[in-house]
mmCIF file of C-alpha atoms in Angstrom:
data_model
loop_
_atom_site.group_PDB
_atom_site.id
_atom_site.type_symbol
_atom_site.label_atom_id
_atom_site.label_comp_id
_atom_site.label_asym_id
_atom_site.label_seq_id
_atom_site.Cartn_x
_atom_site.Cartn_y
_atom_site.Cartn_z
ATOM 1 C CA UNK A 1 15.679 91.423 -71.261
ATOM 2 C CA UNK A 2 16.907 88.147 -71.857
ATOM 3 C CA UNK A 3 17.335 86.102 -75.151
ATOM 4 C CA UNK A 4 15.587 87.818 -78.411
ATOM 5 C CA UNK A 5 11.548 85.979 -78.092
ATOM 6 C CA UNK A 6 12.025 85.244 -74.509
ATOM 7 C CA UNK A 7 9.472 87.494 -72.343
ATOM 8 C CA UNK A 8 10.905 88.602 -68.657
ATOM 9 C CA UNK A 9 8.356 88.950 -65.859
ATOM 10 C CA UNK A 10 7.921 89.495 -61.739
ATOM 11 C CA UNK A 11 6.564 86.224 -60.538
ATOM 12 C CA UNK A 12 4.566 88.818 -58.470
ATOM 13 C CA UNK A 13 3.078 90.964 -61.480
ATOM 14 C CA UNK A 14 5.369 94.045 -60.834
ATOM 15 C CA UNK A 15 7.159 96.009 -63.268
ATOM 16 C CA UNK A 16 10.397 93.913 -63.770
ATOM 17 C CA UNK A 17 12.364 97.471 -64.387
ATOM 18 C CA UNK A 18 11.595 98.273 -60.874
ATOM 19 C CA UNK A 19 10.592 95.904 -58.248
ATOM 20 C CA UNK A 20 14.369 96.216 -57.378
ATOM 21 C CA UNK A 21 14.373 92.393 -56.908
ATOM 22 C CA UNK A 22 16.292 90.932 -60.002
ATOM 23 C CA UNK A 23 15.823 87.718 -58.217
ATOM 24 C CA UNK A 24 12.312 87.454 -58.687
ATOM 25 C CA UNK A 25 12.094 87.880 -62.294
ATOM 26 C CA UNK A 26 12.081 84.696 -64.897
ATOM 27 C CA UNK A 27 12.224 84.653 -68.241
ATOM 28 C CA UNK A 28 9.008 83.041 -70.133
ATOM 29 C CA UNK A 29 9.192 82.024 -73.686
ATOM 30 C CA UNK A 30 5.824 83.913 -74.068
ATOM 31 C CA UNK A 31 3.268 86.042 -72.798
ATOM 32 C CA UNK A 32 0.950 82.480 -72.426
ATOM 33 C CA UNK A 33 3.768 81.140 -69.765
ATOM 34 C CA UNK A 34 3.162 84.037 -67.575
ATOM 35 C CA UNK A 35 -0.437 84.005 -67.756
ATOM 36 C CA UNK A 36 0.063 80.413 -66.713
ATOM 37 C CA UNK A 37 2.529 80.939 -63.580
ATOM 38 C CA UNK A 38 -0.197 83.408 -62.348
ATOM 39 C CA UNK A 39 -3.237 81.294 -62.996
ATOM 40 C CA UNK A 40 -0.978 78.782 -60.516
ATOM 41 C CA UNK A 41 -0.244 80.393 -58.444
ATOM 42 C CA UNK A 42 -3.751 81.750 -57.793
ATOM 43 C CA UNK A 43 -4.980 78.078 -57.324
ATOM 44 C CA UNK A 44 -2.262 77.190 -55.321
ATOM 45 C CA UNK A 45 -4.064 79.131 -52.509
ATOM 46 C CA UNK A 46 -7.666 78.574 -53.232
ATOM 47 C CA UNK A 47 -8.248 75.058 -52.165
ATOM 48 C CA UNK A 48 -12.127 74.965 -51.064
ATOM 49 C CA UNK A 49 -12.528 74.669 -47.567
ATOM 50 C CA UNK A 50 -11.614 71.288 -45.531
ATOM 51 C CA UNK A 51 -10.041 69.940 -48.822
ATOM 52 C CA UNK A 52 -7.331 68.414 -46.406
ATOM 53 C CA UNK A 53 -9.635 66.661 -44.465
ATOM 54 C CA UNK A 54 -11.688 65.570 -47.329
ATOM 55 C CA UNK A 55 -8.334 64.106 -49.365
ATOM 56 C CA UNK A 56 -7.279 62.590 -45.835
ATOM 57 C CA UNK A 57 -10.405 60.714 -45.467
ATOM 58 C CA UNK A 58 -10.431 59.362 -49.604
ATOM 59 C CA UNK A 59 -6.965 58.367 -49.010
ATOM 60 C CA UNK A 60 -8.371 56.343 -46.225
ATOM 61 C CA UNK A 61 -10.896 54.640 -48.001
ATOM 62 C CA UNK A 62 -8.234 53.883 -50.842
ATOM 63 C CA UNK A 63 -5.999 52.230 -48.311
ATOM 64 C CA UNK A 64 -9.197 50.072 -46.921
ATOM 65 C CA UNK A 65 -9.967 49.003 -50.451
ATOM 66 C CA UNK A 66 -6.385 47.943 -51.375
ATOM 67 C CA UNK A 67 -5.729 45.914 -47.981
ATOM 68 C CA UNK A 68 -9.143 44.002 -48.411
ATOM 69 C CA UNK A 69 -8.574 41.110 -50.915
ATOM 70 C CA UNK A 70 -10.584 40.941 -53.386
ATOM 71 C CA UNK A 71 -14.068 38.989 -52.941
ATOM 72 C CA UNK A 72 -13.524 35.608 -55.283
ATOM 73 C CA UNK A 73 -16.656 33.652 -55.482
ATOM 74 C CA UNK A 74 -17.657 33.233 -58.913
ATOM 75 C CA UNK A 75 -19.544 30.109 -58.179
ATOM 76 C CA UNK A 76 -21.460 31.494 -55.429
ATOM 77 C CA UNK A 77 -24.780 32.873 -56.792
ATOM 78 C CA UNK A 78 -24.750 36.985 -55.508
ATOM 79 C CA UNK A 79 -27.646 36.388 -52.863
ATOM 80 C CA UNK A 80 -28.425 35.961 -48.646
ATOM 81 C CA UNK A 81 -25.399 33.402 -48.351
ATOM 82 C CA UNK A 82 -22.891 35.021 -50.522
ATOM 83 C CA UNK A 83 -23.535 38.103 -49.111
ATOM 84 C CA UNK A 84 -23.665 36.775 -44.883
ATOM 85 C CA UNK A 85 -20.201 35.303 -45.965
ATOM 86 C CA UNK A 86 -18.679 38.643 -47.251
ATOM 87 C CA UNK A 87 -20.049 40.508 -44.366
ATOM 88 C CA UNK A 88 -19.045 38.342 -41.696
ATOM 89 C CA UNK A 89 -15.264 38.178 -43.044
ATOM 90 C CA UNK A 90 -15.122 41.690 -43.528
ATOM 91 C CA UNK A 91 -16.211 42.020 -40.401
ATOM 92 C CA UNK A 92 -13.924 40.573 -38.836
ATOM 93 C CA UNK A 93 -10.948 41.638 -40.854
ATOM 94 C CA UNK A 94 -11.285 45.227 -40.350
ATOM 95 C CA UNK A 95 -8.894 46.639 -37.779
ATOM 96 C CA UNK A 96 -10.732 48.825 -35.264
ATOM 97 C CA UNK A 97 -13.925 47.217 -35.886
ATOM 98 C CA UNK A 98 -16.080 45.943 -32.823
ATOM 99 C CA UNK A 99 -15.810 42.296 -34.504
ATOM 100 C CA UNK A 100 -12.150 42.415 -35.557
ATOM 101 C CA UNK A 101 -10.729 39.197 -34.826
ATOM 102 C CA UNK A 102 -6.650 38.858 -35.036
ATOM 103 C CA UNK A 103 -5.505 36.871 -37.938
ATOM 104 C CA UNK A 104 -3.715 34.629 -35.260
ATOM 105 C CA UNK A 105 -7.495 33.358 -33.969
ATOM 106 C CA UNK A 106 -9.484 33.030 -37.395
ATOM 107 C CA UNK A 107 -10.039 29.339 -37.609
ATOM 108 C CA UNK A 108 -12.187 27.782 -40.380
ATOM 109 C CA UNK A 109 -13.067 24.331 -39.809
ATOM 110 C CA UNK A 110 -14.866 21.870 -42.625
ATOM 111 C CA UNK A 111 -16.046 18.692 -42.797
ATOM 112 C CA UNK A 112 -15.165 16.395 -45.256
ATOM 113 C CA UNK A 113 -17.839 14.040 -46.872
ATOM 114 C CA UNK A 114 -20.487 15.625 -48.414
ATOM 115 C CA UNK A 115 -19.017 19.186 -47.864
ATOM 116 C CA UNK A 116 -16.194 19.324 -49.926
ATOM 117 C CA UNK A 117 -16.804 16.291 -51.967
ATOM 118 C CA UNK A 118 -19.580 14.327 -52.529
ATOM 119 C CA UNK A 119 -20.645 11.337 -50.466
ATOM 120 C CA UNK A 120 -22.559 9.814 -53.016
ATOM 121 C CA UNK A 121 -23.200 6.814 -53.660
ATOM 122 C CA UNK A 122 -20.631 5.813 -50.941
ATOM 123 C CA UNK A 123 -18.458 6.923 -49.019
ATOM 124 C CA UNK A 124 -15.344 7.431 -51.014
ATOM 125 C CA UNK A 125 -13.103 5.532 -48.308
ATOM 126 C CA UNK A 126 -15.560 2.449 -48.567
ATOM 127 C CA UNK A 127 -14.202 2.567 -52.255
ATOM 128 C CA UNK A 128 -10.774 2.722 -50.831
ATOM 129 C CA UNK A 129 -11.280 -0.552 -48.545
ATOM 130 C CA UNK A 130 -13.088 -2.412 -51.507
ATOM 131 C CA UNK A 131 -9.961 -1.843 -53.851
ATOM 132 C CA UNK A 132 -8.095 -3.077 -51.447
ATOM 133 C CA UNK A 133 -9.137 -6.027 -50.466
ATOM 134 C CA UNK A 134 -9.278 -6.845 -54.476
ATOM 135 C CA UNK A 135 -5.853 -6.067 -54.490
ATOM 136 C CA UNK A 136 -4.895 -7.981 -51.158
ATOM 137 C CA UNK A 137 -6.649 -10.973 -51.902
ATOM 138 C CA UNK A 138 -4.901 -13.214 -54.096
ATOM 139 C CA UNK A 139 -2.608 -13.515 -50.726
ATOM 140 C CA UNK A 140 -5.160 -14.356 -48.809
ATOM 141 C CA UNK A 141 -6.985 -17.343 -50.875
ATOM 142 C CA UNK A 142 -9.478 -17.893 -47.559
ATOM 143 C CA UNK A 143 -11.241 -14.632 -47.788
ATOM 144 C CA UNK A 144 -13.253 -15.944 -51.240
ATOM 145 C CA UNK A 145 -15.321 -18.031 -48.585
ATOM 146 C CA UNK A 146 -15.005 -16.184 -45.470
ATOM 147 C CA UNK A 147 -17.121 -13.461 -44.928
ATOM 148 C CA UNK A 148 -17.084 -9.942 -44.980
ATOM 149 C CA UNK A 149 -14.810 -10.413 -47.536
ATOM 150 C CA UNK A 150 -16.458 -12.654 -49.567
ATOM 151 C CA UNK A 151 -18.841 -10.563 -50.156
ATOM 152 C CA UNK A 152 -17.002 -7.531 -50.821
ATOM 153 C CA UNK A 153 -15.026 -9.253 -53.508
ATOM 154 C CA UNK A 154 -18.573 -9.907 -55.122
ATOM 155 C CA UNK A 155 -18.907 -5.947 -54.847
ATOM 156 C CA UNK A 156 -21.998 -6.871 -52.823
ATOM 157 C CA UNK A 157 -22.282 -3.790 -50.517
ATOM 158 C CA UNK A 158 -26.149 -4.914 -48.777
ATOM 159 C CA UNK A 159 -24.452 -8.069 -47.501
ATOM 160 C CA UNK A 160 -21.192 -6.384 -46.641
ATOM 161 C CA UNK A 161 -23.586 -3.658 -44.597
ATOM 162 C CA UNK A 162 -25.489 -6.785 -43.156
ATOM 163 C CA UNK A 163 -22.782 -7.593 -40.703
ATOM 164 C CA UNK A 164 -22.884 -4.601 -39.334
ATOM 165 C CA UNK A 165 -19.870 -2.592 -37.593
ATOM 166 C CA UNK A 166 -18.070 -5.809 -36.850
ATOM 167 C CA UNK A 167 -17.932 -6.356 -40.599
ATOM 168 C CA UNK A 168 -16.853 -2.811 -41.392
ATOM 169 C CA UNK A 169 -13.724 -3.110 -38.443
ATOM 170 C CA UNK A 170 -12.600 -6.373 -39.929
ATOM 171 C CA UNK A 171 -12.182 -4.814 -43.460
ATOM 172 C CA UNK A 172 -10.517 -1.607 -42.007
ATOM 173 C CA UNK A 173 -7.997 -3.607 -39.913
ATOM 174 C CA UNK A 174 -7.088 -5.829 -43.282
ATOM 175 C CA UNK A 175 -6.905 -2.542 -45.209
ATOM 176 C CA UNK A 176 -5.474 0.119 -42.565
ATOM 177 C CA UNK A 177 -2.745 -1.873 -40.807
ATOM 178 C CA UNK A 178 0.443 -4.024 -40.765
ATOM 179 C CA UNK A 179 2.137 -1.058 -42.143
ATOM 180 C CA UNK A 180 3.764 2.148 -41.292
ATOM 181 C CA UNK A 181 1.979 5.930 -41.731
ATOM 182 C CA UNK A 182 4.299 6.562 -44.151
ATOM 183 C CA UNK A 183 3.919 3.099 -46.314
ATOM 184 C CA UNK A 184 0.219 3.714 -45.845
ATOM 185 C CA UNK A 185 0.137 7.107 -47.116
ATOM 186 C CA UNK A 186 2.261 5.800 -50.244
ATOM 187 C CA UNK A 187 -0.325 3.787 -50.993
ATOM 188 C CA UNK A 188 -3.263 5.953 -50.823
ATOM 189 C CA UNK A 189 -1.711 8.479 -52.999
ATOM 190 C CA UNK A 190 -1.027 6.088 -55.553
ATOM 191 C CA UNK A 191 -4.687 5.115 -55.475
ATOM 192 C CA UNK A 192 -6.267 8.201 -55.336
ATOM 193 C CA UNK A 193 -4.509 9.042 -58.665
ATOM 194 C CA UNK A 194 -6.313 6.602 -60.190
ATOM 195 C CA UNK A 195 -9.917 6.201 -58.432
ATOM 196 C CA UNK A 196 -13.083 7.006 -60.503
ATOM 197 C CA UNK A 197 -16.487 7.589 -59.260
ATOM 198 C CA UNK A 198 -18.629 5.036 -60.225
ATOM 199 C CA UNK A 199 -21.597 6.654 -61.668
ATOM 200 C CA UNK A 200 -19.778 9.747 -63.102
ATOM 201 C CA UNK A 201 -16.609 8.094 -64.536
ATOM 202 C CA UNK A 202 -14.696 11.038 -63.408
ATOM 203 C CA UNK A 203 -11.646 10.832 -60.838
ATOM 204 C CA UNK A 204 -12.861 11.013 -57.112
ATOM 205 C CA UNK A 205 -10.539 14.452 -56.937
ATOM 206 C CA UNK A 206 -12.493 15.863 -59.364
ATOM 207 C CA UNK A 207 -15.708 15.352 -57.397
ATOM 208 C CA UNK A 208 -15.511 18.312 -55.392
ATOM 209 C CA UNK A 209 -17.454 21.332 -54.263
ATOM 210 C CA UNK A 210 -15.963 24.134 -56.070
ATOM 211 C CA UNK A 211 -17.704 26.628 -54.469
ATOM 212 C CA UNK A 212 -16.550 25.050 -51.189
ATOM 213 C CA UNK A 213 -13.068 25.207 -52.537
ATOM 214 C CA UNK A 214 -13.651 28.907 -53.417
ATOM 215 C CA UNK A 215 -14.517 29.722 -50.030
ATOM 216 C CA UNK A 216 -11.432 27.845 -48.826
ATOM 217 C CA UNK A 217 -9.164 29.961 -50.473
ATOM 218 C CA UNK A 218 -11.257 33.494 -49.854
ATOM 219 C CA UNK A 219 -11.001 32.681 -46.265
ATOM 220 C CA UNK A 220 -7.097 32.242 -46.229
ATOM 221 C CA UNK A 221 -6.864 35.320 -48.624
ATOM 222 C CA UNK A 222 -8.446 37.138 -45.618
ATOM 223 C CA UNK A 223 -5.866 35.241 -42.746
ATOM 224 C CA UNK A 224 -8.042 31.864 -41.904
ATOM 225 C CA UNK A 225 -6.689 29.164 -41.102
ATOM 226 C CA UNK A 226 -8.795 26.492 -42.429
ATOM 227 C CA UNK A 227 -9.257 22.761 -41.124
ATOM 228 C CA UNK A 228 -10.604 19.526 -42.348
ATOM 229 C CA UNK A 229 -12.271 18.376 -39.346
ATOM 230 C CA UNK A 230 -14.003 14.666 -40.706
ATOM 231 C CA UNK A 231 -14.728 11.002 -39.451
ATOM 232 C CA UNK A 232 -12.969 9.642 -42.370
ATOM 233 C CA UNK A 233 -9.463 8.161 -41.962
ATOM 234 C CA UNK A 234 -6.648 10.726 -40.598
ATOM 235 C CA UNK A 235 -4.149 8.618 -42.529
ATOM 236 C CA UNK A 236 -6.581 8.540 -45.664
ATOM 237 C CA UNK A 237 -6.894 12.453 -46.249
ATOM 238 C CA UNK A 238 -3.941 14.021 -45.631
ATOM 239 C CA UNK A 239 -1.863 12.314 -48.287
ATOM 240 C CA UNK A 240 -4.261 14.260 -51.169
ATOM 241 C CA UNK A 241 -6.018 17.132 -48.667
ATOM 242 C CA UNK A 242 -3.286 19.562 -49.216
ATOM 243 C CA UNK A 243 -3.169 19.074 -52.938
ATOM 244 C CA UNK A 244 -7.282 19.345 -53.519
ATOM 245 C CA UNK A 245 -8.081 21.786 -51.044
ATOM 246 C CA UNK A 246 -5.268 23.419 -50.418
ATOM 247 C CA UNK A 247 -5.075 22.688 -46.293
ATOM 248 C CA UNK A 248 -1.895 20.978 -45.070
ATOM 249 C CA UNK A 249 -1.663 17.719 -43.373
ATOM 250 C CA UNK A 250 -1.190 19.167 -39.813
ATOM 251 C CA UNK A 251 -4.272 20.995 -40.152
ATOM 252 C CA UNK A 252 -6.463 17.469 -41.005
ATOM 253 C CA UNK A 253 -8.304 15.653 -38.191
ATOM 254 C CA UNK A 254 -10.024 12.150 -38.111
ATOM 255 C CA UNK A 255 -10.713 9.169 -37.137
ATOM 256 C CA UNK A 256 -7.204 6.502 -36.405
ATOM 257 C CA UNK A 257 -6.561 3.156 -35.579
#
């Protein structure tokens, strides 16, 4: 019945000319189509045993996989450390888990010199204070005599160190004050564009850690908060901290005036 080349057949196998149910009958292009509604419909009901169970529990995993961010630490060489790092932030991302830890109360906190940048073969800041008492000086005509900064204008560090920490306080209080935060921070940024590294030529933002930064941003890719917790200047790293590292001012703590 049907169109001339067009096959009718019970979805059931019975005789279409009398099952007496018109309604169950389709018409197949050919006898391959109904060999191929049967063969489906004899799979559709022979799903091996616990098949539910087993798709529930790889949908699962799937889900697990997508909601864990992906593990980016190319610097990081694939040993002990690496792998204590991915296991402990794993760890405590996983919901359920007997370490989970809410994203609200994962706190990362780094120090600054020597962690995240080198500290070699001064402290960066030092740098800071030695450029700016070159820079300050041709007000101040007395300090070519006067020491510490006599000495520092000489770029004579060992007799800068000599005087000790009342030295070091008179050169911070000529560099760090008699201006507000936000003059201050104007001109740190300026000079931290420019600043090189002495031995390596290269610009003191350069001279970072980047593994250290990698972990930085794996840990906020699994809901850290990170810190800069340093004894370098408050009002010295948060004018660049955000741009380097990638941790916002609010979340920098230091040393002030």
């Amino acid at each position: 019945r049907g169109r001339p080349g067009r096959q009718v057949a019970c979805v059931d196998g019975a005789d279409p000319g009398r099952c007496g149910d018109p309604g169950a009958c389709r018409a197949f292009e050919s006898v391959s189509e109904v060999i191929l509604e049967r063969n489906m419909r004899l799979k559709s009901v022979s799903w091996p045993r616990h098949f539910s169970k087993w798709l529930t529990l790889l949908l699962s995993l799937v889900a697990q996989a997508q909601a864990q961010p992906p593990v980016d630490l190319p610097s990081w060489n694939d040993g002990a450390a690496r792998a204590r790092i991915v296991a402990f932030v794993r760890a405590v991302s996983e919901t359920g888990g007997k370490d989970f830890v809410p994203a609200a109360e994962r706190i990362a906190v780094f120090d600054n010199d020597g962690t995240l940048w080198t500290e070699q073969p001064v402290y960066f800041q030092a740098l800071f204070v030695r450029d700016r008492i070159k820079a300050l000086a041709p007000k101040h005509p007395e300090w070519k005599t006067k020491e510490p900064y006599a000495s520092l204008l000489k770029d004579d560090l060992k007799a800068v160190m000599a005087g000790g920490d009342k030295a070091v306080q008179q050169l911070i209080m000529a560099t760090h004050t008699g201006m507000t935060s936000d003059e201050f921070s104007a001109v740190v940024s300026d000079w931290i564009a420019t600043a090189r590294h002495p031995k390596t030529g290269r610009l003191l933002t350069d001279m970072t850690y980047q593994p250290m930064k990698e972990l930085l941003a794996y840990l906020r890719a699994n809901g850290f908060k990170t810190f800069i917790v340093s004894g370098g200047g408050i009002e010295f790293m948060r004018p660049w901290a955000e741009r380097v590292y990638g941790v916002p001012p609010e979340q920098v703590i230091g040393s002030s005036i």
